[in-house]
Structures are given as C-alpha cells and as structure tokens.
XYZ file of C-alpha atoms in Angstrom:
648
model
C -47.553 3.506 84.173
C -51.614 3.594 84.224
C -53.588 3.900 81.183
C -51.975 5.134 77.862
C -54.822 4.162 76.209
C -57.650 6.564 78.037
C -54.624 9.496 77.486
C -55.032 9.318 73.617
C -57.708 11.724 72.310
C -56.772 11.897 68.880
C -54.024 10.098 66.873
C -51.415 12.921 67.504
C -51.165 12.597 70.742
C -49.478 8.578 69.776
C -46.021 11.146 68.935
C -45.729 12.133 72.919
C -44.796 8.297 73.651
C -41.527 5.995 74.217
C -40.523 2.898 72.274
C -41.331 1.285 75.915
C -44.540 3.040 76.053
C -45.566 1.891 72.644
C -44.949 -1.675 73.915
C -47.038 -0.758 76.790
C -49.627 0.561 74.788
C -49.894 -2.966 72.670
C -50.238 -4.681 75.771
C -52.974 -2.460 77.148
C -54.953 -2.470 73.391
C -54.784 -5.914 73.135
C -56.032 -6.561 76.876
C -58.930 -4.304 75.901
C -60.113 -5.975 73.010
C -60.227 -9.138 74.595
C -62.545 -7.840 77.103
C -64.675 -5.690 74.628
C -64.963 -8.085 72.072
C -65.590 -11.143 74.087
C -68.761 -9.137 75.505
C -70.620 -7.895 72.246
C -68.878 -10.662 69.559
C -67.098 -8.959 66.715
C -63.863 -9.242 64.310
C -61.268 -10.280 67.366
C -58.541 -12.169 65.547
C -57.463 -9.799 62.884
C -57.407 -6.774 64.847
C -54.870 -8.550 67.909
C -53.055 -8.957 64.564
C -52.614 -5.552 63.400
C -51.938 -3.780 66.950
C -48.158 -2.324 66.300
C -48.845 -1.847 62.465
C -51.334 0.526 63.656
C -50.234 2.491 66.055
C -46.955 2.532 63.545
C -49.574 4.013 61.232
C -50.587 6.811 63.120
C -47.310 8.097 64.182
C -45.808 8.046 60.731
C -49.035 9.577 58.798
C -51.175 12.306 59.916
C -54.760 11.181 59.433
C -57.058 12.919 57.936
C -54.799 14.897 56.141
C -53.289 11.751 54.663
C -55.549 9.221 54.046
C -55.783 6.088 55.457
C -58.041 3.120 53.868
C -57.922 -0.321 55.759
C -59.109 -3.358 53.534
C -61.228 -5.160 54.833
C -62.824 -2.846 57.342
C -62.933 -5.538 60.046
C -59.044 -4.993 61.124
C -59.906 -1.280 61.840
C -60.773 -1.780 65.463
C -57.408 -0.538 66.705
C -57.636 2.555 64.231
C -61.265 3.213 66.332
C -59.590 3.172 69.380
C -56.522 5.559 68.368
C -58.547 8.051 66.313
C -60.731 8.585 69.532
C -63.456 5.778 69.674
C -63.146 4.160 72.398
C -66.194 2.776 73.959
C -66.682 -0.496 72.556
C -69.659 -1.460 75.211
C -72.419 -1.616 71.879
C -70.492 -2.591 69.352
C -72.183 -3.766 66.380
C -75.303 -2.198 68.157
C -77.882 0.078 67.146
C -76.411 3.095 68.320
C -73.146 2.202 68.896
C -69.855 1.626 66.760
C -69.956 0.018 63.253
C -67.951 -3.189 62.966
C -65.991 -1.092 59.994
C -64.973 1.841 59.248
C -67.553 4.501 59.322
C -67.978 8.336 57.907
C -70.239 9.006 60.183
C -68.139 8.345 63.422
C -65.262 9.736 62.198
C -63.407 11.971 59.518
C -60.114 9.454 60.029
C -62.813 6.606 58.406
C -62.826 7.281 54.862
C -64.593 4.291 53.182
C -67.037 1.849 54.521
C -64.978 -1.160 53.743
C -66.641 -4.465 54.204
C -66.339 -5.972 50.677
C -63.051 -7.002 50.182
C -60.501 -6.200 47.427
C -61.902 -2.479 46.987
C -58.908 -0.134 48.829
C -56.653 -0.371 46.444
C -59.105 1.066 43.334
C -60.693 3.812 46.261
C -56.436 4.496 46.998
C -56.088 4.661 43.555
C -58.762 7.239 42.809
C -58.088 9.382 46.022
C -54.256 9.757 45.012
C -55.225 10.668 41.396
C -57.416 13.406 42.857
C -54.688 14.607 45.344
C -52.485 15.239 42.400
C -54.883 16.804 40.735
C -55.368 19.129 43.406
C -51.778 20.311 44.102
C -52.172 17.978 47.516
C -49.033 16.577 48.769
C -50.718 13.933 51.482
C -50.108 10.441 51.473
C -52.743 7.766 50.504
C -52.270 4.590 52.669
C -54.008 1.563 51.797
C -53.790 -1.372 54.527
C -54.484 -4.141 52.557
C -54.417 -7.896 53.752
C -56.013 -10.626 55.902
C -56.721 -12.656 52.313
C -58.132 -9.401 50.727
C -54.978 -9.784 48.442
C -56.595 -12.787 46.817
C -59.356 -10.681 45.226
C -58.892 -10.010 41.413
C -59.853 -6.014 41.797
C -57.069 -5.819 43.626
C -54.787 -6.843 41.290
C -56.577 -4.723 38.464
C -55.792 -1.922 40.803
C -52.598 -3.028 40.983
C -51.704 -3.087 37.170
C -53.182 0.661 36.668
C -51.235 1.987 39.721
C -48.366 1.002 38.032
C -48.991 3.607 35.626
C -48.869 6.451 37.731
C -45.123 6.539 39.190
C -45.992 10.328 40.604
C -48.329 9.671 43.044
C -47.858 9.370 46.727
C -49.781 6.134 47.246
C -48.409 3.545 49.720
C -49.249 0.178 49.490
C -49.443 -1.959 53.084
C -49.256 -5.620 53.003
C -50.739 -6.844 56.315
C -49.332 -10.270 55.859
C -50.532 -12.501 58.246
C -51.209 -15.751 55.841
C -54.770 -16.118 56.724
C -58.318 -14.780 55.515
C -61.127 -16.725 57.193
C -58.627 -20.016 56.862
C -54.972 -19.989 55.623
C -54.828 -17.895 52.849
C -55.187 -19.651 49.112
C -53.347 -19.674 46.176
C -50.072 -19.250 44.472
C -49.602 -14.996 45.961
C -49.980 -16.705 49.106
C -47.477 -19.183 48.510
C -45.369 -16.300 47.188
C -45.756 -14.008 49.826
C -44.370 -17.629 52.043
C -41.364 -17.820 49.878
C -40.484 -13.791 50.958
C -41.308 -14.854 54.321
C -38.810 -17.463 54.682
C -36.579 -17.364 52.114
C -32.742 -18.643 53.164
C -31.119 -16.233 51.212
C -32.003 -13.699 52.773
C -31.241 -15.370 56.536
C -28.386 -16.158 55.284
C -26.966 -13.127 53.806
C -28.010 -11.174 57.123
C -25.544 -13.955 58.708
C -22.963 -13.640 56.905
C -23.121 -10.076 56.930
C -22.863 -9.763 60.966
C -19.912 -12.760 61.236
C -17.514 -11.273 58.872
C -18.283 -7.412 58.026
C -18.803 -6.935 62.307
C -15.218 -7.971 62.403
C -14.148 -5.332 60.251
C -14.156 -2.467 62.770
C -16.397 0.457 62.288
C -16.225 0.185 58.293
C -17.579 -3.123 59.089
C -19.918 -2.244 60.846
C -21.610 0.369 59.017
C -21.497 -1.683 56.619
C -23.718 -4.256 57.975
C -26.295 -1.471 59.510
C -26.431 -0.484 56.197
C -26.900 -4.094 55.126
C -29.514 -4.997 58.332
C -31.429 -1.415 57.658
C -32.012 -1.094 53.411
C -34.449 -4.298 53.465
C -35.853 -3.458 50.330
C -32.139 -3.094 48.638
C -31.949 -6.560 49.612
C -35.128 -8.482 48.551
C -34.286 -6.430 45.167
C -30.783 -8.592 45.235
C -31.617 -12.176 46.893
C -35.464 -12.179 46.138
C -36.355 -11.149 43.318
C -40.057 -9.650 43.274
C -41.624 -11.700 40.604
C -45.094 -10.164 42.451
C -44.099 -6.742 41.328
C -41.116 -6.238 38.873
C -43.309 -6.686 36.107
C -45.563 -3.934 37.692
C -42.718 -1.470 38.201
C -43.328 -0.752 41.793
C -41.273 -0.050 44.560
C -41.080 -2.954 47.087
C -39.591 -2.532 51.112
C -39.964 -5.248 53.742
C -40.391 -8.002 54.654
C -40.969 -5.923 58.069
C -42.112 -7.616 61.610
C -45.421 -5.987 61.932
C -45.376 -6.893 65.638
C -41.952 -4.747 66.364
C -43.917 -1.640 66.495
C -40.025 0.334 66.135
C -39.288 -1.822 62.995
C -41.970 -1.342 61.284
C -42.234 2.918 61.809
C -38.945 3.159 60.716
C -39.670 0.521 57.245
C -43.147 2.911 56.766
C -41.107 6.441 57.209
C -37.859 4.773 54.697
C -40.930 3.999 52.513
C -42.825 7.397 52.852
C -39.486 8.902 51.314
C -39.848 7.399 48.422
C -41.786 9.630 45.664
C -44.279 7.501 43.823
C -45.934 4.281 44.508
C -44.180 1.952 47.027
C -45.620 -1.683 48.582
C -44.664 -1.956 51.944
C -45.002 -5.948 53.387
C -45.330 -6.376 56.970
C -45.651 -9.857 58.782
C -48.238 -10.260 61.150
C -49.979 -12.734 63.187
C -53.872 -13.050 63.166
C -54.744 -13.104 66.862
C -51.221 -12.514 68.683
C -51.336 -12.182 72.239
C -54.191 -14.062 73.005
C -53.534 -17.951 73.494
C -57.167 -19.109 72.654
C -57.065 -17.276 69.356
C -53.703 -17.835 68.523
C -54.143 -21.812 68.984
C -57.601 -21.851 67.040
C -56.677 -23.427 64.021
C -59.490 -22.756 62.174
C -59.392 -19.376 61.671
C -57.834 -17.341 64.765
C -61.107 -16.311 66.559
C -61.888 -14.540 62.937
C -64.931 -13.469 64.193
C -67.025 -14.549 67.644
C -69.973 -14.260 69.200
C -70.128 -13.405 72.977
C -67.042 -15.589 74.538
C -65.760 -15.996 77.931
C -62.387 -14.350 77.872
C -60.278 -16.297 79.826
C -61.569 -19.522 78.053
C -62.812 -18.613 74.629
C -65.561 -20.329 74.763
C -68.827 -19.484 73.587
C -71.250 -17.657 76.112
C -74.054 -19.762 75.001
C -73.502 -23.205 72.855
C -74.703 -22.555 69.241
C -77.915 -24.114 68.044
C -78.592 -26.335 65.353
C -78.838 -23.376 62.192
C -78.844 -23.322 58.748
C -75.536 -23.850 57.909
C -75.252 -27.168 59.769
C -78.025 -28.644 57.876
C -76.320 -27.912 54.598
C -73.087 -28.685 56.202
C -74.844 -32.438 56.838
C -76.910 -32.865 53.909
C -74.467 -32.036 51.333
C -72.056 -34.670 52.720
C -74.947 -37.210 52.325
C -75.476 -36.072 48.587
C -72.090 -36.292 47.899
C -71.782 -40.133 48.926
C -74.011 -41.194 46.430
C -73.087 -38.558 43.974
C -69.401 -38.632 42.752
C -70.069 -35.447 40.188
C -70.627 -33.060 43.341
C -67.955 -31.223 44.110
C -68.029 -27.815 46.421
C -66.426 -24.077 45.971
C -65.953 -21.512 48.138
C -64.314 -17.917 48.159
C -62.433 -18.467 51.579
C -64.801 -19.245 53.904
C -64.962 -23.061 54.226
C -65.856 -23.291 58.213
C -68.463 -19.892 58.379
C -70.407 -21.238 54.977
C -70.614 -24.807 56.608
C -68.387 -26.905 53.789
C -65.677 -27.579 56.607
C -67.084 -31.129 56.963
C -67.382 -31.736 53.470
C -63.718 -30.920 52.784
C -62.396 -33.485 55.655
C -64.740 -36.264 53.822
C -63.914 -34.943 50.276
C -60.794 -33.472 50.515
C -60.161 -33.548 46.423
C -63.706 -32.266 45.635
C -63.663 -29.004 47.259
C -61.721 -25.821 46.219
C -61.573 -22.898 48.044
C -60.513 -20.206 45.378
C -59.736 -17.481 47.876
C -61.506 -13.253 48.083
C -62.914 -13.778 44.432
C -66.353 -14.890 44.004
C -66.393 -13.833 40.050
C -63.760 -16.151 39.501
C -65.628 -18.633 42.133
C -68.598 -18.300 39.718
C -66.990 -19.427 36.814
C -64.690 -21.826 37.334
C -67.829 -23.603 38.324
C -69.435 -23.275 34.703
C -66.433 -24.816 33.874
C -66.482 -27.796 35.926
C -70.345 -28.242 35.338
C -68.681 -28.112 31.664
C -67.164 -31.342 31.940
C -69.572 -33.543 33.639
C -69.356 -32.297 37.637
C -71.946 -30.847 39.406
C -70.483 -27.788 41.498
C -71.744 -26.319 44.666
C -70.804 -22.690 45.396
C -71.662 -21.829 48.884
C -71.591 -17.853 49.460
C -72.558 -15.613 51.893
C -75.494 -13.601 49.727
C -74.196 -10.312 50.166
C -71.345 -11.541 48.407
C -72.741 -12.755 45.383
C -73.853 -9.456 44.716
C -69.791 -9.157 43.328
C -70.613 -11.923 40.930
C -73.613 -10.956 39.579
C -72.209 -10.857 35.832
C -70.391 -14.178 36.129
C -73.753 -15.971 37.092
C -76.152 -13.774 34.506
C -73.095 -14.614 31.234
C -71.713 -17.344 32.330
C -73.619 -19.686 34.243
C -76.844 -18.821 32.967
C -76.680 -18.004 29.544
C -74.871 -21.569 29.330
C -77.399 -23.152 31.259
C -74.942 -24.769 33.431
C -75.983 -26.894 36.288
C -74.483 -25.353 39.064
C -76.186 -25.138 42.426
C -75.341 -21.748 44.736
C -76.018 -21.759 48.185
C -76.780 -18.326 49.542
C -75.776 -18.305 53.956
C -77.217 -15.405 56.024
C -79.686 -14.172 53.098
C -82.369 -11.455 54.138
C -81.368 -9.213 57.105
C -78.766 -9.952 59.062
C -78.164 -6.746 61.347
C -74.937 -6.635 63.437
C -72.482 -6.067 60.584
C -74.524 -3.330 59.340
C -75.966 -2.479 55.686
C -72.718 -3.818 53.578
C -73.946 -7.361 55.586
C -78.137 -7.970 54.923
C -77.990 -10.856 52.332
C -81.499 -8.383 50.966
C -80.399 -7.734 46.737
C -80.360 -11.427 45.685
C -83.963 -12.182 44.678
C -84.217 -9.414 43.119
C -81.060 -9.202 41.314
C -81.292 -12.650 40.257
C -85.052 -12.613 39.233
C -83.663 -11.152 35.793
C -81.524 -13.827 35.118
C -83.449 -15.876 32.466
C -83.855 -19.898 33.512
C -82.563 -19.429 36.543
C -84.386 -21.149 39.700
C -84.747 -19.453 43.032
C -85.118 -21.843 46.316
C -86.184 -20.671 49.682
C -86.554 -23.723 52.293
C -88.888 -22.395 55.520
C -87.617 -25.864 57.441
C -84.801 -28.030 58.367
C -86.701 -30.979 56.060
C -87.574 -28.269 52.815
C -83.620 -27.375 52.900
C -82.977 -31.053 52.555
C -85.701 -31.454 49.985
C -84.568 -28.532 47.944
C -80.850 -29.236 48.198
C -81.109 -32.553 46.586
C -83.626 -31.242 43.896
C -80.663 -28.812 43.142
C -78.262 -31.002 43.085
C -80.047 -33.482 40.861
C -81.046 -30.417 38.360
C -78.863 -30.400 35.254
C -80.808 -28.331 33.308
C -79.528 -24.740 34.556
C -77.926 -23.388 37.466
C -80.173 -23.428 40.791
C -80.405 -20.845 44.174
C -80.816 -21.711 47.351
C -81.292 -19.145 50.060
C -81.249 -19.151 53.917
C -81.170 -16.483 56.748
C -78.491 -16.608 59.628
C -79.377 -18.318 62.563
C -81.428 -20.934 63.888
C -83.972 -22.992 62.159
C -87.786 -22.811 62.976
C -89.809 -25.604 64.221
C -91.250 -27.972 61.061
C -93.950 -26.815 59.475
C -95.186 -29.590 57.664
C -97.773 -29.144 54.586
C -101.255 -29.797 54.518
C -101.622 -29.884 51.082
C -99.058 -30.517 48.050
C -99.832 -28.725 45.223
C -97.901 -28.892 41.740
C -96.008 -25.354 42.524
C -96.565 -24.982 46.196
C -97.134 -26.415 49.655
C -100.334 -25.582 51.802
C -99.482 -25.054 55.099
C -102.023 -23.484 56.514
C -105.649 -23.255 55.937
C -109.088 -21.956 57.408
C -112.805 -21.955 56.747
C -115.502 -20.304 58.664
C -114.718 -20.910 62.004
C -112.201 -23.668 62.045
C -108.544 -23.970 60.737
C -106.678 -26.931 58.753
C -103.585 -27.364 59.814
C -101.621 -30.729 61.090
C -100.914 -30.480 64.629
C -98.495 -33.140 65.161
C -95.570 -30.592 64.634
C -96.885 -26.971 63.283
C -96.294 -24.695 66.422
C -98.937 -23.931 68.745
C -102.147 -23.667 66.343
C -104.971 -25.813 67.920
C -107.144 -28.091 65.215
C -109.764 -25.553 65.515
C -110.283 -21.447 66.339
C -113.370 -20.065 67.087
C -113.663 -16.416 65.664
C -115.366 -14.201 67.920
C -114.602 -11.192 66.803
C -117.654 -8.799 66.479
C -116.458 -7.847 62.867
C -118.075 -9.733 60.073
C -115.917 -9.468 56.410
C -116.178 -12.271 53.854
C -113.282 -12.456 52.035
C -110.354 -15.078 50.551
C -107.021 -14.292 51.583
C -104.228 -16.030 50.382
C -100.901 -15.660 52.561
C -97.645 -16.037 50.591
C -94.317 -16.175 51.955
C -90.888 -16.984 51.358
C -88.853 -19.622 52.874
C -88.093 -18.767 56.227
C -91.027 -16.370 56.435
C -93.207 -19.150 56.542
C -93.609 -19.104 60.791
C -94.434 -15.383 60.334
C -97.533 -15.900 57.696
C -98.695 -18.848 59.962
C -98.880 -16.657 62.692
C -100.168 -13.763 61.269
C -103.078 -16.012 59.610
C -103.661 -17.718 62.964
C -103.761 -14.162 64.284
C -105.990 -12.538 62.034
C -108.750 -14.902 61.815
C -109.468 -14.795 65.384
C -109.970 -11.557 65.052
C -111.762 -11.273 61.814
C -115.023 -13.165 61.278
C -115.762 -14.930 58.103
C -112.378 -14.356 56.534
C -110.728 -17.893 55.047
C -107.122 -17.584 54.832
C -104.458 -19.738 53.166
C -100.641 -19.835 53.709
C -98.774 -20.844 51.070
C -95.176 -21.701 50.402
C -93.957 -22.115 46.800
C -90.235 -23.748 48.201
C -89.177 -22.296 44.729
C -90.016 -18.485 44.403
C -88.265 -18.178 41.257
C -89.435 -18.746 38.408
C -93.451 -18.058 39.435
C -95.196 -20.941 39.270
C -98.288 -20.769 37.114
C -100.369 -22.745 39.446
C -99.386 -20.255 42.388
C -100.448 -17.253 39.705
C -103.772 -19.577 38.998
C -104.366 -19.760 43.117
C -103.306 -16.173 43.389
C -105.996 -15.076 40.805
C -108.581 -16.879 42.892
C -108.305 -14.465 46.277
C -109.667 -11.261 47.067
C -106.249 -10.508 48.860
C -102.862 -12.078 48.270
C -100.275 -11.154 50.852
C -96.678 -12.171 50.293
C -93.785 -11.762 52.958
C -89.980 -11.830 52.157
C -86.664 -11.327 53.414
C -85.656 -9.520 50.854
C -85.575 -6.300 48.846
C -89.819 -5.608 48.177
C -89.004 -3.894 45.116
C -88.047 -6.352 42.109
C -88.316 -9.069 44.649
C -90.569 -12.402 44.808
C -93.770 -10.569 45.712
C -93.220 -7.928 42.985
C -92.483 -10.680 40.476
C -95.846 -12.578 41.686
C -98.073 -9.278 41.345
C -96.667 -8.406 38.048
C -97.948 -12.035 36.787
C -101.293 -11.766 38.377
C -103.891 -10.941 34.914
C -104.561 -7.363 34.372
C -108.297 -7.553 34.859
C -107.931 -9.343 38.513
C -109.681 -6.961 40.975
C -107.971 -7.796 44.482
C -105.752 -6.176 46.960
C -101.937 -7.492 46.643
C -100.090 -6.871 49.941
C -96.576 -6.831 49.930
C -94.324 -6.931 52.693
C -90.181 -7.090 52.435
C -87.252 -4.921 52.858
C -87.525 -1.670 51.896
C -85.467 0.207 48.784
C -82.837 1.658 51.259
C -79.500 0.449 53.602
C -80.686 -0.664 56.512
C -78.629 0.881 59.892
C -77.257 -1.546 62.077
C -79.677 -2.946 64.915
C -80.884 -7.022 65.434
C -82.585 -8.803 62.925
C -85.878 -8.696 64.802
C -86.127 -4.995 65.520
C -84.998 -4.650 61.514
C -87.447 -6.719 60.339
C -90.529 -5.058 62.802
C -89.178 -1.531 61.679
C -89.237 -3.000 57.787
C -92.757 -4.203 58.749
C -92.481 -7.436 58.189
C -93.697 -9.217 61.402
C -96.614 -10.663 62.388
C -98.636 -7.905 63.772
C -97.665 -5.307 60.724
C -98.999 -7.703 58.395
C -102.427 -8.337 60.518
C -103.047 -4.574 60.736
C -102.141 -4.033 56.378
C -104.896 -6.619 56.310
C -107.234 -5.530 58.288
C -106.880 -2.077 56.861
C -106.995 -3.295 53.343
C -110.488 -5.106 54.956
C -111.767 -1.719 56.663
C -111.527 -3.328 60.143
C-alpha cells in the first residue's frame, strides 16, 4: 500500500482514504512514533493512545476553521503529524518541533497547552467569541489523560453549562491514566460508564430477541446498537453531567477509528454543548508501553525500540535522593505523610508509597487543592510533604501565600526540576519560584548544591513546625560534594583565597589543588564575595578558581547560604564587607535571591553587586547548558562581568 503517512500534506487530504486505509494509517503512525520518539525521548505513551481519535478528528472537523484545543499538549503528536509536521528527527530540540502544541509551527495549534486543566476555559472563551462573531465553526476541546482531575476544568464545566447555544464539543480521551492510574471519585465514575452491566446487557438482549423479529427487529436494534447516548441517558444515568445540563454521547471505542467518526459527526449535529467520551488506551500497540505498569512509557528518554529500554542507564539525580531520604525520615517520624498532584514515580515518592502506603495521597491534576489539604493535615498534628514539579506550583501560588502561610503551617514543598530545564520548552523551566515565593511572609526558601545539603535540608524541613518550608532542585544529576570550609551561622564557606593561595578541602571538592599561584600580569586588590544558589555552587567554585589565576591580588569567597530565603543577616553583614558580591541562580534574576540580597545590602555600601540568573523573558527550547551559557550564567560569563566590573 506504501506510505499513507508521507501522502498527507494537510489534514484534508485524511477525507481521500478507506476505512482499511485508516487502519493502515494507525499502523503506520504508531510504527513511526516508536521510532521517532525512542530516538529524541518525548511524550510516547499518550500519543499511541490517541491515534484513531485523531485522525477521527480531522476527518470530522476542518481545522483551522474549527478549532481544535488538545489538553494537555503532550497527546498532540499525532495532530503534528496530520496537520503537516512530520519530521520528528529534533524533537524537543532547539530548532525543531515543540513537545506541544505550538503557534508558531502551525495555524491548526491554537494554544500552547502544557499546564493541564486549561482547554476547557480557552474552549469556552473561543466559542463565546465565535458567537459573537456570527461564526458557525466548531470548538473541540480534547480533554483527558488525568487533565479531567483538575478543578479549572470543572469551573469551566459549570459556566459552559450556561451557554446551551454554542457549538462547543467536549472530548473525553478516557484512557484511566495521567502519569499513574487516574485518581479520584470522576475516575471511578468514568469506570462505572466503562463497564457498567446494564448497558452489556441491554445490547444483549437487544440482538437475541429484537434480531429475531425480522427487519422491524432489526432496525430496531441498529437503532438500539447506534443512539449510544439515548442509552447511557436510560441505563446510566449521568450523575457527572445531568446536574450540568449537558449533552452526553459515548461511551465510544477510541481505538475503532469508524466508531468513533461516526459518535463525533452524531455529536457535531447536536446544536449546543455536547461531551463526547471515548475509551482509549495509553500506549496501545506497543507491548513495552502497554505492559509498563507504571505509567505506559508516559514520557522517555532515548530508548531502544524493540526493547524499551533506556539508551543510557539513569544516574543517581535529585529525585532519588529525596526519594531515599524521605523514606528514612519517615521511619522515625510517624507525623510525615507525602502529597502529590499525580505524579508519584516522576517526583520520586514511588518508594515512599510502597513503604507507607496509608501516608501518601496522590490528589490527582490539582495542585491548589494539593496545597491545602496539606494546611489541613499540618492542622491536626501531621507534617505533610508536597512534592511538585516547580513549574507547577506556580498554579498554587494563592493556596501557599493564604493558606499555608498566613497560617504558618508546617508543611514542607519539594520543588523537582527547578531552574531551567530546556526540552519541554518555556511552559517547563521550574525559573518563577524564588521569586514568586520571596513575597510570601515567613516562608523559608532551601536550595541544597549536594547530595549531603539535600539530606541536611530535608530533615531541617521536616523537623520545622514553625511555618511551611521550600526546597528546590534542578533536573538531573547531582554534582560531586562540595564540602564546606567554614560554617558560618547563615552560610557555608566553600571556597576561599588569599594572595596567592586558595582554602579549600581537597579530599572531595573537584579538581582545585591546595594552592594556585596567580601569575597573571594584572595587579587589582579587591574582596570578592561569590554567592550562589544551591546547585550553582560548582559554577561559583569554578568561576572563583578561574578568576584568581588570572587576576592578581584579588581574594575571593564562595558562599552558600543552603537557605536563600529569608536573607540571612550574617550573609547581609559578610556581603557588606566586599568590594564585589556576585550571586548566581537558577532562577528568574529579577525578584529573585540575588535581587532580594542587594536590596538588603545598607544604602551607603559602595561596591559592585553582580547578578547573574534567568532573564525576565520565556526561554525557547534548547538544553539546559546552552540555556544557561546564553542566560549567562556559566563560568566564563561570570569571570568576564568580574573582570569588567575590575577594569581587567
């Protein structure tokens, strides 16, 4: 039959093709994004999912002049590949295509949907307009994979229920998962539709004894077999949506790719708002995703396609030292008890769940909730954990500020992949949270710059009851020790030198000898005081090991405060001392940690402050080490702003 998939252009060209040659064309779309994804690493499992629904899509609507939103963005792939997009060889690449929807690849992507819980409010407010307009298109919103579990959605829900004269269509993707099997009592709902006897039953008794009726009979039953929604309305009552007044069809096999264009065109008849629930399976056709129990090869790195394995074994990171040291806490500690909004494996509380299986709660898509529910538990004596990823915390900014904070709650939050990220592009970068939290009155911020300071810091946090602690950490692996040299109240010394020589402990710092001559023929006398945060720490040690071999006379000292927030006075006292203080942060520069520093510094000091972090803007998609060069933030950017600042 050859390709099908190199003959689409353009999602018109989907209406040329046979029921068999839509079959074909599954096949060949999920063959490809086996073989695409296993080479860059990406959202695999819930795009094999959402293959028919898809191409169903397309052939019933007419994007762009209806409008179709996927939430979340990661089960778009297949849209990429039938809107015209179909060189996957740098995804998630500088340069190549977004991991999400994006406007600037295509007019069919309409919103850059990596938060999840947002298409139905964006479906909402593009139907509204549409009417407004005189418009007549469709607004589609594919919503699913666990994004159901998110409260906006159901706010969206309850005030598209009030506009029965808009042509907005509502598409479950059902496929009982999110990152892990979806959680909470929709989800057991959505089960109950999913299996429910009655309905079997009816269908059964419809084909024995109406079939043997003639042709009455049997348009009777076709009639029966075909009005699904008239149906559910009779054996299953919708307790999700009668109280919401909107139109329900399905429950639809979302892998029959005939089924389900037939349930969306019934449904596209209907004039108002109509929910349309299709079953699907996160990672069908693929065995190693479908028999990953975890979470259906959610998202990978570089695998081997015929195996699934990883191209390269994963190294010790971040999350597996939380993942280990919170289990230790909790031994000794009966009032810890973890949260998390769906993401127990990626956030590293999988192992804490099979040793505590009654002390962790995973509260689904809804980190505000998340948020709170721990103020309540800290409430009543219990001491709750709430690992996030820190992009996402961004959504529960209010919850933490009114209602963890202003009740001084002891609750510890663990912020995974903080500072840039990269791959998953600007919605991803973990950059607002230092300085979105650094407003939050009593509230400490933790950065750990080793495997033994994350320890350290995570039982401080945990044995904190007098307000709600922050602990941050970047994606990835963890950098060799860097022990301290000196332990102040406030801060650790990790790195010192006088004229000529350098302090440091060698047993474990990396690759600074006891001593280094400086050579350099330029003379400058001046005290420089490095300051970074957490994980920064390698880059001020090398940048200070860098600079004074290059810049005679200079002393310079690398500090690291383990907790940025709120500034320690003795750091300010140390700080007030230097003739240039130089901090470095993954993190936003404006209103982060070194803004917060140099605003405490006395009005009369005289020195330079240096400040290096992200910059006020979205960063594009690239790795974290060309972001973080281009955001000058390694170690030769911050030698040269030194040197300049020195005239050298």
């Amino acid at each position: 039959m050859g390709s099908l998939l190199k003959r689409l252009t353009c999602p018109a060209d989907l209406q040329e093709l046979t029921s068999k040659e839509l079959q074909w064309l599954s096949k060949e779309i999920r063959r490809f994004l086996v073989d695409a994804v296993s080479k860059t690493g990406g959202h695999l499992g819930p795009n094999l999912g959402v293959v028919e629904l898809t191409i169903a899509l397309h052939r019933v609507f007419h994007s762009p002049f209806d409008t179709i939103i996927f939430d979340t963005g990661h089960q778009a792939y297949v849209h990429k590949l039938l809107t015209g997009r179909q060189d996957f060889s740098h995804l998630r690449e500088v340069d190549g295509l977004s991991g999400y929807p994006s406007r600037e690849e295509s007019v069919h992507d309409v919103v850059e949907n990596s938060h999840a819980s947002t298409a139905l409010s964006w479906a909402l407010g593009v139907a509204l307009a549409k009417k407004a307009q005189g418009d007549t298109s469709w607004t589609v919103a594919v919503i699913g994979d666990g994004a159901l579990t998110g409260g906006m959605a159901w706010e969206a829900l309850n005030n598209i229920s009030d506009h029965n004269d808009i042509k907005l269509m509502i598409v479950v993707n059902d496929n009982g998962r999110s990152y892990a099997p979806t959680i909470g009592g929709l989800s057991h709902h959505l089960d109950a539709l999913r299996t429910n006897p009655k309905y079997e039953r009816t269908l059964e008794w419809g084909k024995k004894h109406l079939r043997s009726k003639g042709k009455p009979g049997e348009v009777a039953y076709e009639a029966l077999h075909g009005m699904k929604e008239g149906i559910k309305d009779f054996i299953a009552p919708q307790e999700m949506f009668s109280d919401l007044h909107l139109k329900y069809a399905g429950p639809v096999n979302g892998h029959d790719v005939v089924a389900t264009e037939f349930t969306l065109t019934r449904a596209s008849e209907f004039d108002g708002p109509i929910i349309v629930h299709v079953i699907t399976q996160k990672g069908r056709g693929y065995t190693p995703a479908e028999s990953h129990d975890g979470d259906h090869f959610h998202a990978i790195g570089p695998i081997h396609p015929e195996t699934g394995l990883p191209v390269k074994a994963e190294r010790f990171g971040w999350t597996k030292i939380f993942a280990e040291e919170i289990v230790s806490i909790a031994h000794d500690d009966p009032t810890i008890v973890t949260v998390t909004a769906a993401m127990l494996e990626p956030v590293g509380l999988k192992p804490f769940s099979q040793h505590f299986p009654e002390r962790v709660y995973d509260v689904g898509i809804a980190e505000q909730h998340a948020a709170t529910m721990c103020a309540g538990l800290a409430f009543k004596g219990f001491h709750p954990v709430f690992a996030v990823y820190a992009t996402f915390l961004n959504r529960a900014f209010d919850q933490v500020l009114m209602d963890v904070a202003l009740h001084k709650c002891p609750v510890t939050i663990m912020l995974d992949r903080a500072g840039i990220t990269g791959a998953d592009g600007p919605s991803h970068n973990g950059m607002w949270d230092i300085a979105m939290l650094a407003i939050v009155p009593d509230l400490r911020v933790g950065a750990p710059r080793d495997e033994s300071r994350l320890r350290e810091l995570l039982r401080e946090a945990c044995a904190y009851d007098k307000g709600p602690t922050v602990l941050r950490y970047p994606k990835g692996t963890v950098a060799n020790e860097l022990p301290a040299i000196e332990k102040c109240d406030g801060y650790d010394v990790i790195f010192r030198s006088t004229t000529g020589q350098v302090t440091t402990n060698t047993s474990t710092a990396p690759g600074t000898p006891a001593s280094v001559p400086t050579s350099s023929p330029h003379s400058a006398v001046a005290d420089i005081v490095v300051v970074s945060a957490g994980a920064m720490a390698l880059t001020a040690y090398r940048a200070a090991e860098k600079f004074i071999s290059e810049a005679e006379g200079a002393t310079v000292t690398v500090i690291d405060p383990r907790w940025l927030l709120p500034v320690h006075h003795n750091l300010i006292d140390r700080c007030e001392q230097a003739d240039i203080v130089v901090t470095i942060e993954d993190g936003l520069a404006p209103g982060g940690f070194g803004s917060q520093l140099r605003d405490r510094l006395p009005m009369e000091w005289k020195g330079i402050f240096l400040q290096h972090g992200i910059p006020h803007k979205f960063l594009h998609t690239d790795t974290r080490e060309a972001l973080i060069k281009q955001s000058h933030m390694d170690v030769d950017s911050v030698v040269a702003s030194v040197k300049k600042a020195m005239r050298l």
